[in-house]
mmCIF file of C-alpha atoms in Angstrom:
data_model
loop_
_atom_site.group_PDB
_atom_site.id
_atom_site.type_symbol
_atom_site.label_atom_id
_atom_site.label_comp_id
_atom_site.label_asym_id
_atom_site.label_seq_id
_atom_site.Cartn_x
_atom_site.Cartn_y
_atom_site.Cartn_z
ATOM 1 C CA UNK A 1 4.363 -8.475 -14.980
ATOM 2 C CA UNK A 2 7.392 -11.156 -14.579
ATOM 3 C CA UNK A 3 9.412 -11.045 -11.409
ATOM 4 C CA UNK A 4 12.778 -9.260 -12.875
ATOM 5 C CA UNK A 5 10.316 -6.773 -13.924
ATOM 6 C CA UNK A 6 9.330 -6.457 -10.305
ATOM 7 C CA UNK A 7 12.605 -5.077 -9.041
ATOM 8 C CA UNK A 8 13.771 -3.366 -12.465
ATOM 9 C CA UNK A 9 16.073 -0.345 -11.541
ATOM 10 C CA UNK A 10 15.724 2.920 -12.288
ATOM 11 C CA UNK A 11 13.971 3.201 -15.569
ATOM 12 C CA UNK A 12 10.620 0.613 -15.225
ATOM 13 C CA UNK A 13 10.374 2.725 -11.095
ATOM 14 C CA UNK A 14 10.725 5.597 -12.551
ATOM 15 C CA UNK A 15 7.627 5.081 -15.221
ATOM 16 C CA UNK A 16 6.281 2.221 -13.545
ATOM 17 C CA UNK A 17 4.464 2.510 -10.299
ATOM 18 C CA UNK A 18 6.127 6.000 -8.896
ATOM 19 C CA UNK A 19 2.885 7.687 -10.765
ATOM 20 C CA UNK A 20 0.656 6.107 -8.852
ATOM 21 C CA UNK A 21 1.475 6.325 -5.528
ATOM 22 C CA UNK A 22 2.777 9.890 -5.688
ATOM 23 C CA UNK A 23 -1.128 10.471 -7.398
ATOM 24 C CA UNK A 24 -2.514 8.244 -3.778
ATOM 25 C CA UNK A 25 -0.367 10.052 -1.762
ATOM 26 C CA UNK A 26 -2.011 14.234 -2.940
ATOM 27 C CA UNK A 27 -5.097 12.821 -1.783
ATOM 28 C CA UNK A 28 -4.296 11.786 1.665
ATOM 29 C CA UNK A 29 -2.460 14.577 1.527
ATOM 30 C CA UNK A 30 -4.364 17.134 0.439
ATOM 31 C CA UNK A 31 -7.383 15.720 2.422
ATOM 32 C CA UNK A 32 -5.419 14.758 6.082
ATOM 33 C CA UNK A 33 -4.153 18.756 5.885
ATOM 34 C CA UNK A 34 -7.459 20.106 4.994
ATOM 35 C CA UNK A 35 -8.821 18.671 8.170
ATOM 36 C CA UNK A 36 -6.008 19.159 10.384
ATOM 37 C CA UNK A 37 -6.774 22.450 10.333
ATOM 38 C CA UNK A 38 -10.331 22.213 11.021
ATOM 39 C CA UNK A 39 -9.123 19.736 14.177
ATOM 40 C CA UNK A 40 -6.762 22.395 15.456
ATOM 41 C CA UNK A 41 -9.562 25.214 14.981
ATOM 42 C CA UNK A 42 -12.567 23.283 16.342
ATOM 43 C CA UNK A 43 -10.173 21.812 19.604
ATOM 44 C CA UNK A 44 -9.002 25.388 20.151
ATOM 45 C CA UNK A 45 -12.686 26.146 19.987
ATOM 46 C CA UNK A 46 -14.146 23.198 22.179
ATOM 47 C CA UNK A 47 -11.506 23.401 24.063
ATOM 48 C CA UNK A 48 -10.809 20.097 23.326
ATOM 49 C CA UNK A 49 -6.733 18.633 23.843
ATOM 50 C CA UNK A 50 -7.833 15.110 22.827
ATOM 51 C CA UNK A 51 -8.964 16.497 19.312
ATOM 52 C CA UNK A 52 -5.735 19.033 18.871
ATOM 53 C CA UNK A 53 -4.018 16.210 20.095
ATOM 54 C CA UNK A 54 -5.953 14.005 16.901
ATOM 55 C CA UNK A 55 -4.741 17.226 15.215
ATOM 56 C CA UNK A 56 -1.117 17.020 15.919
ATOM 57 C CA UNK A 57 -1.434 13.519 14.875
ATOM 58 C CA UNK A 58 -3.005 14.363 11.681
ATOM 59 C CA UNK A 59 0.090 17.396 10.988
ATOM 60 C CA UNK A 60 2.629 14.246 11.304
ATOM 61 C CA UNK A 61 0.661 12.850 8.677
ATOM 62 C CA UNK A 62 0.099 16.080 6.295
ATOM 63 C CA UNK A 63 4.668 15.622 7.306
ATOM 64 C CA UNK A 64 4.921 11.921 6.041
ATOM 65 C CA UNK A 65 2.585 12.488 3.317
ATOM 66 C CA UNK A 66 3.800 15.928 2.129
ATOM 67 C CA UNK A 67 7.381 14.385 2.567
ATOM 68 C CA UNK A 68 6.283 10.688 1.072
ATOM 69 C CA UNK A 69 5.350 12.765 -1.868
ATOM 70 C CA UNK A 70 7.983 14.965 -2.481
ATOM 71 C CA UNK A 71 10.654 11.999 -2.050
ATOM 72 C CA UNK A 72 8.809 10.438 -5.230
ATOM 73 C CA UNK A 73 9.702 13.854 -7.039
ATOM 74 C CA UNK A 74 13.173 14.026 -6.119
ATOM 75 C CA UNK A 75 13.502 9.708 -7.235
ATOM 76 C CA UNK A 76 12.423 10.790 -10.449
ATOM 77 C CA UNK A 77 15.401 12.972 -10.942
ATOM 78 C CA UNK A 78 18.141 11.143 -12.241
ATOM 79 C CA UNK A 79 21.387 10.603 -10.551
ATOM 80 C CA UNK A 80 24.232 12.924 -11.107
ATOM 81 C CA UNK A 81 27.766 13.131 -10.518
ATOM 82 C CA UNK A 82 27.754 13.179 -7.101
ATOM 83 C CA UNK A 83 24.563 11.150 -6.135
ATOM 84 C CA UNK A 84 25.701 8.150 -7.939
ATOM 85 C CA UNK A 85 22.425 6.924 -6.397
ATOM 86 C CA UNK A 86 19.477 9.300 -7.262
ATOM 87 C CA UNK A 87 17.821 11.520 -4.863
ATOM 88 C CA UNK A 88 15.925 8.087 -3.448
ATOM 89 C CA UNK A 89 17.758 8.371 0.381
ATOM 90 C CA UNK A 90 15.552 10.997 0.184
ATOM 91 C CA UNK A 91 13.003 10.082 1.758
ATOM 92 C CA UNK A 92 14.584 8.025 4.335
ATOM 93 C CA UNK A 93 16.064 10.367 5.658
ATOM 94 C CA UNK A 94 12.889 13.082 5.309
ATOM 95 C CA UNK A 95 10.754 9.596 7.259
ATOM 96 C CA UNK A 96 13.988 9.946 9.519
ATOM 97 C CA UNK A 97 13.335 13.499 10.537
ATOM 98 C CA UNK A 98 9.815 12.956 10.525
ATOM 99 C CA UNK A 99 9.808 10.183 13.261
ATOM 100 C CA UNK A 100 11.832 12.053 15.371
ATOM 101 C CA UNK A 101 9.432 15.119 14.991
ATOM 102 C CA UNK A 102 6.488 13.117 16.450
ATOM 103 C CA UNK A 103 8.251 12.509 20.100
ATOM 104 C CA UNK A 104 8.344 16.605 20.247
ATOM 105 C CA UNK A 105 4.120 16.786 20.073
ATOM 106 C CA UNK A 106 3.453 13.259 22.652
ATOM 107 C CA UNK A 107 5.602 14.787 24.606
ATOM 108 C CA UNK A 108 4.116 18.558 24.344
ATOM 109 C CA UNK A 109 0.925 17.026 24.106
ATOM 110 C CA UNK A 110 2.212 15.228 27.753
ATOM 111 C CA UNK A 111 2.787 17.417 29.357
ATOM 112 C CA UNK A 112 0.226 19.759 28.100
ATOM 113 C CA UNK A 113 -2.746 16.716 29.540
ATOM 114 C CA UNK A 114 -0.657 16.773 32.365
ATOM 115 C CA UNK A 115 -1.957 20.696 33.311
ATOM 116 C CA UNK A 116 -5.144 19.848 32.118
ATOM 117 C CA UNK A 117 -5.573 17.628 34.602
ATOM 118 C CA UNK A 118 -4.435 19.601 37.664
ATOM 119 C CA UNK A 119 -6.579 21.847 36.779
ATOM 120 C CA UNK A 120 -9.816 20.653 34.597
ATOM 121 C CA UNK A 121 -11.211 23.375 31.648
ATOM 122 C CA UNK A 122 -14.391 23.202 30.597
ATOM 123 C CA UNK A 123 -14.763 21.536 27.338
ATOM 124 C CA UNK A 124 -17.713 21.385 24.886
ATOM 125 C CA UNK A 125 -18.818 17.927 23.382
ATOM 126 C CA UNK A 126 -20.974 18.733 20.981
ATOM 127 C CA UNK A 127 -18.186 20.860 18.857
ATOM 128 C CA UNK A 128 -16.105 18.544 20.080
ATOM 129 C CA UNK A 129 -18.028 15.719 18.640
ATOM 130 C CA UNK A 130 -19.044 16.869 15.319
ATOM 131 C CA UNK A 131 -15.483 17.800 14.648
ATOM 132 C CA UNK A 132 -13.895 14.116 15.561
ATOM 133 C CA UNK A 133 -16.915 11.794 13.282
ATOM 134 C CA UNK A 134 -15.593 14.045 10.353
ATOM 135 C CA UNK A 135 -12.460 13.428 11.179
ATOM 136 C CA UNK A 136 -12.703 9.467 11.765
ATOM 137 C CA UNK A 137 -14.765 9.843 7.597
ATOM 138 C CA UNK A 138 -11.602 12.133 6.697
ATOM 139 C CA UNK A 139 -8.949 9.335 7.932
ATOM 140 C CA UNK A 140 -10.863 6.673 6.097
ATOM 141 C CA UNK A 141 -11.063 8.340 2.883
ATOM 142 C CA UNK A 142 -7.560 8.673 3.803
ATOM 143 C CA UNK A 143 -6.915 5.107 4.378
ATOM 144 C CA UNK A 144 -8.860 3.191 1.934
ATOM 145 C CA UNK A 145 -6.736 5.472 -1.039
ATOM 146 C CA UNK A 146 -3.056 4.493 0.579
ATOM 147 C CA UNK A 147 -3.995 0.252 0.505
ATOM 148 C CA UNK A 148 -5.967 0.424 -3.520
ATOM 149 C CA UNK A 149 -2.723 -1.396 -4.624
ATOM 150 C CA UNK A 150 0.056 -3.077 -4.067
ATOM 151 C CA UNK A 151 1.334 -1.793 -0.823
ATOM 152 C CA UNK A 152 5.371 -2.040 -0.366
ATOM 153 C CA UNK A 153 7.257 0.772 -0.538
ATOM 154 C CA UNK A 154 8.089 2.324 2.363
ATOM 155 C CA UNK A 155 6.349 6.002 2.038
ATOM 156 C CA UNK A 156 3.177 4.558 1.324
ATOM 157 C CA UNK A 157 2.939 1.808 4.338
ATOM 158 C CA UNK A 158 4.585 4.974 6.732
ATOM 159 C CA UNK A 159 2.247 6.897 5.612
ATOM 160 C CA UNK A 160 -1.087 3.795 5.999
ATOM 161 C CA UNK A 161 0.248 3.307 8.842
ATOM 162 C CA UNK A 162 -0.274 7.174 10.401
ATOM 163 C CA UNK A 163 -3.588 7.402 8.990
ATOM 164 C CA UNK A 164 -4.278 4.250 10.679
ATOM 165 C CA UNK A 165 -3.569 5.075 13.884
ATOM 166 C CA UNK A 166 -5.692 8.760 13.093
ATOM 167 C CA UNK A 167 -8.737 6.664 12.786
ATOM 168 C CA UNK A 168 -7.659 5.779 16.852
ATOM 169 C CA UNK A 169 -6.970 9.019 17.720
ATOM 170 C CA UNK A 170 -10.495 10.501 16.093
ATOM 171 C CA UNK A 171 -12.397 7.504 18.043
ATOM 172 C CA UNK A 172 -10.184 8.560 21.127
ATOM 173 C CA UNK A 173 -11.870 11.818 20.844
ATOM 174 C CA UNK A 174 -14.852 11.043 19.487
ATOM 175 C CA UNK A 175 -15.623 8.818 23.834
ATOM 176 C CA UNK A 176 -14.396 11.438 25.563
ATOM 177 C CA UNK A 177 -16.309 13.347 23.006
ATOM 178 C CA UNK A 178 -19.866 11.341 24.153
ATOM 179 C CA UNK A 179 -18.614 11.090 28.247
ATOM 180 C CA UNK A 180 -18.031 14.001 27.835
ATOM 181 C CA UNK A 181 -22.410 15.349 26.673
ATOM 182 C CA UNK A 182 -23.290 12.488 29.028
ATOM 183 C CA UNK A 183 -21.734 12.884 32.325
ATOM 184 C CA UNK A 184 -20.159 15.925 31.894
ATOM 185 C CA UNK A 185 -16.959 14.706 33.050
ATOM 186 C CA UNK A 186 -13.884 16.616 31.532
ATOM 187 C CA UNK A 187 -10.556 14.684 32.436
ATOM 188 C CA UNK A 188 -11.067 11.780 30.157
ATOM 189 C CA UNK A 189 -10.266 14.532 27.053
ATOM 190 C CA UNK A 190 -6.653 14.845 28.506
ATOM 191 C CA UNK A 191 -6.747 11.357 29.316
ATOM 192 C CA UNK A 192 -8.315 9.976 26.178
ATOM 193 C CA UNK A 193 -5.575 12.681 24.101
ATOM 194 C CA UNK A 194 -2.785 10.549 26.610
ATOM 195 C CA UNK A 195 -3.822 7.619 24.844
ATOM 196 C CA UNK A 196 -3.443 9.253 21.075
ATOM 197 C CA UNK A 197 0.127 10.830 22.287
ATOM 198 C CA UNK A 198 1.003 6.851 22.974
ATOM 199 C CA UNK A 199 -0.425 5.997 19.204
ATOM 200 C CA UNK A 200 1.618 8.368 17.685
ATOM 201 C CA UNK A 201 5.265 6.947 19.922
ATOM 202 C CA UNK A 202 4.490 3.825 18.176
ATOM 203 C CA UNK A 203 3.919 5.810 15.170
ATOM 204 C CA UNK A 204 7.241 7.084 15.730
ATOM 205 C CA UNK A 205 9.538 4.728 17.119
ATOM 206 C CA UNK A 206 8.600 2.484 13.865
ATOM 207 C CA UNK A 207 8.817 4.436 11.400
ATOM 208 C CA UNK A 208 12.823 5.561 12.721
ATOM 209 C CA UNK A 209 13.932 2.829 13.621
ATOM 210 C CA UNK A 210 12.664 1.938 9.576
ATOM 211 C CA UNK A 211 14.669 4.735 9.069
ATOM 212 C CA UNK A 212 17.438 4.871 10.692
ATOM 213 C CA UNK A 213 18.899 0.924 10.094
ATOM 214 C CA UNK A 214 18.313 2.420 6.641
ATOM 215 C CA UNK A 215 20.475 5.289 7.269
ATOM 216 C CA UNK A 216 23.029 3.169 8.954
ATOM 217 C CA UNK A 217 23.702 0.413 6.362
ATOM 218 C CA UNK A 218 21.955 -1.600 8.132
ATOM 219 C CA UNK A 219 21.637 -5.379 5.929
ATOM 220 C CA UNK A 220 18.547 -5.314 4.137
ATOM 221 C CA UNK A 221 15.527 -7.029 6.195
ATOM 222 C CA UNK A 222 15.248 -10.380 6.188
ATOM 223 C CA UNK A 223 19.362 -10.977 4.439
ATOM 224 C CA UNK A 224 21.198 -13.000 6.514
ATOM 225 C CA UNK A 225 24.929 -13.587 5.117
ATOM 226 C CA UNK A 226 25.897 -16.261 6.577
ATOM 227 C CA UNK A 227 23.006 -17.856 4.883
ATOM 228 C CA UNK A 228 23.789 -16.360 1.082
ATOM 229 C CA UNK A 229 27.296 -17.512 1.566
ATOM 230 C CA UNK A 230 26.036 -20.868 1.931
ATOM 231 C CA UNK A 231 23.485 -21.469 -0.402
ATOM 232 C CA UNK A 232 26.340 -19.420 -2.595
ATOM 233 C CA UNK A 233 28.841 -22.096 -2.410
ATOM 234 C CA UNK A 234 26.819 -24.823 -3.149
ATOM 235 C CA UNK A 235 26.937 -23.475 -6.679
ATOM 236 C CA UNK A 236 28.779 -25.606 -8.859
ATOM 237 C CA UNK A 237 31.943 -23.693 -10.003
ATOM 238 C CA UNK A 238 31.927 -21.838 -7.008
ATOM 239 C CA UNK A 239 34.918 -22.530 -4.558
ATOM 240 C CA UNK A 240 34.563 -19.809 -1.819
ATOM 241 C CA UNK A 241 32.441 -16.310 -0.851
ATOM 242 C CA UNK A 242 33.820 -14.104 0.845
ATOM 243 C CA UNK A 243 32.953 -10.548 1.707
ATOM 244 C CA UNK A 244 29.907 -9.764 1.553
ATOM 245 C CA UNK A 245 28.151 -6.820 2.144
ATOM 246 C CA UNK A 246 24.336 -5.931 2.153
ATOM 247 C CA UNK A 247 22.812 -2.441 2.566
ATOM 248 C CA UNK A 248 19.878 -0.558 0.651
ATOM 249 C CA UNK A 249 19.526 2.774 -0.754
ATOM 250 C CA UNK A 250 15.756 2.656 -0.259
ATOM 251 C CA UNK A 251 13.253 0.100 0.912
ATOM 252 C CA UNK A 252 13.316 -1.253 -2.509
ATOM 253 C CA UNK A 253 17.030 -1.797 -3.125
ATOM 254 C CA UNK A 254 19.179 -3.898 -1.711
ATOM 255 C CA UNK A 255 22.451 -3.565 -2.509
ATOM 256 C CA UNK A 256 25.107 -6.152 -2.107
ATOM 257 C CA UNK A 257 28.832 -6.588 -3.471
ATOM 258 C CA UNK A 258 31.093 -10.395 -2.535
ATOM 259 C CA UNK A 259 34.394 -11.643 -3.542
ATOM 260 C CA UNK A 260 33.847 -15.219 -5.034
ATOM 261 C CA UNK A 261 36.532 -17.396 -5.781
ATOM 262 C CA UNK A 262 35.805 -19.484 -8.314
ATOM 263 C CA UNK A 263 36.710 -23.405 -8.024
ATOM 264 C CA UNK A 264 39.846 -24.462 -10.273
ATOM 265 C CA UNK A 265 39.060 -24.672 -14.181
ATOM 266 C CA UNK A 266 35.834 -23.464 -14.640
ATOM 267 C CA UNK A 267 35.445 -19.939 -16.663
ATOM 268 C CA UNK A 268 34.749 -17.049 -13.218
ATOM 269 C CA UNK A 269 32.730 -15.583 -16.029
ATOM 270 C CA UNK A 270 30.358 -18.325 -16.382
ATOM 271 C CA UNK A 271 30.988 -18.411 -12.196
ATOM 272 C CA UNK A 272 30.549 -14.918 -11.983
ATOM 273 C CA UNK A 273 27.200 -14.983 -14.351
ATOM 274 C CA UNK A 274 26.064 -17.986 -12.325
ATOM 275 C CA UNK A 275 26.311 -15.724 -8.752
ATOM 276 C CA UNK A 276 24.274 -12.861 -9.679
ATOM 277 C CA UNK A 277 21.705 -15.244 -11.548
ATOM 278 C CA UNK A 278 21.146 -17.000 -8.352
ATOM 279 C CA UNK A 279 20.996 -13.715 -5.621
ATOM 280 C CA UNK A 280 18.335 -12.147 -7.857
ATOM 281 C CA UNK A 281 16.434 -15.212 -7.787
ATOM 282 C CA UNK A 282 16.713 -16.268 -4.260
ATOM 283 C CA UNK A 283 17.131 -13.447 -3.072
ATOM 284 C CA UNK A 284 15.550 -10.364 -4.801
ATOM 285 C CA UNK A 285 18.868 -8.623 -5.185
ATOM 286 C CA UNK A 286 18.888 -6.867 -8.039
ATOM 287 C CA UNK A 287 22.539 -5.255 -8.011
ATOM 288 C CA UNK A 288 25.683 -7.091 -7.534
ATOM 289 C CA UNK A 289 29.079 -6.420 -7.185
ATOM 290 C CA UNK A 290 30.817 -9.660 -7.997
ATOM 291 C CA UNK A 291 34.728 -9.281 -7.116
ATOM 292 C CA UNK A 292 35.751 -12.769 -8.630
ATOM 293 C CA UNK A 293 38.895 -13.311 -7.072
ATOM 294 C CA UNK A 294 42.074 -14.563 -8.079
ATOM 295 C CA UNK A 295 43.370 -17.263 -5.593
ATOM 296 C CA UNK A 296 43.306 -19.926 -8.222
ATOM 297 C CA UNK A 297 43.946 -18.641 -11.656
ATOM 298 C CA UNK A 298 47.311 -19.151 -12.412
ATOM 299 C CA UNK A 299 49.427 -15.716 -12.832
ATOM 300 C CA UNK A 300 49.680 -15.923 -16.692
ATOM 301 C CA UNK A 301 46.272 -15.445 -16.633
ATOM 302 C CA UNK A 302 45.817 -12.808 -12.974
ATOM 303 C CA UNK A 303 47.734 -10.021 -15.147
ATOM 304 C CA UNK A 304 45.822 -9.907 -18.404
#
């Protein structure tokens, strides 16, 4: 597939890799959601906070997977007169909310862990071990489903990251169960649940930071407008480039607007095409709005 096709606008996007990503996400969501319930019940039955923490982490996974799935469904709806970019941004907003909810869950588990360290609770190591091992297997399957194929989509990548964090959460629960079975030392359970909290916080911070910067209209990753200006001003027929603004609708849809002053005696239309081609080839920006400034065009021409 040509480089052009890969970034092409909605037409290709909608029919090409969305259904595949959507299916991946749906499978992973079903796995995580189903097991999250089992893990929560197991945590309550065995008295293990590490299992409940892992279930909490799986809940955030499940939420992020469902949001990602929902976002794919919405993104397939065409743009309407009010939302000229379609519903693509919804997924970014969803990721942001999901990231914030992770912080709340982390706080609750930490609070619970501190209480349990002061007043230990009896934990059934055997039950805990079986459920933690099953949880690990479910996570491995979900992770494999998500990481097969391309990983450029923010939603799929965020989901895979979550599930990877979950793997570590299940490992922590397995370790706690083994320690309890071997020594009967129950404080290991709340201690390791705090380790799971750190994993949760790391993924929460990353998701909030990435989605937050898109919502704040920050320039796309790796886009440096000084570098772009210098690059474009080196093109033949370009006198100067000003007012460069870049943002992203979603991580895969960068946008740029700018004003270009053509060199005297050049065809402004040709200069415009050259600038757009350069942006596409050098910076992978498909959607650029290039305004031609009239600074060097004779007065009669500019009236037309």
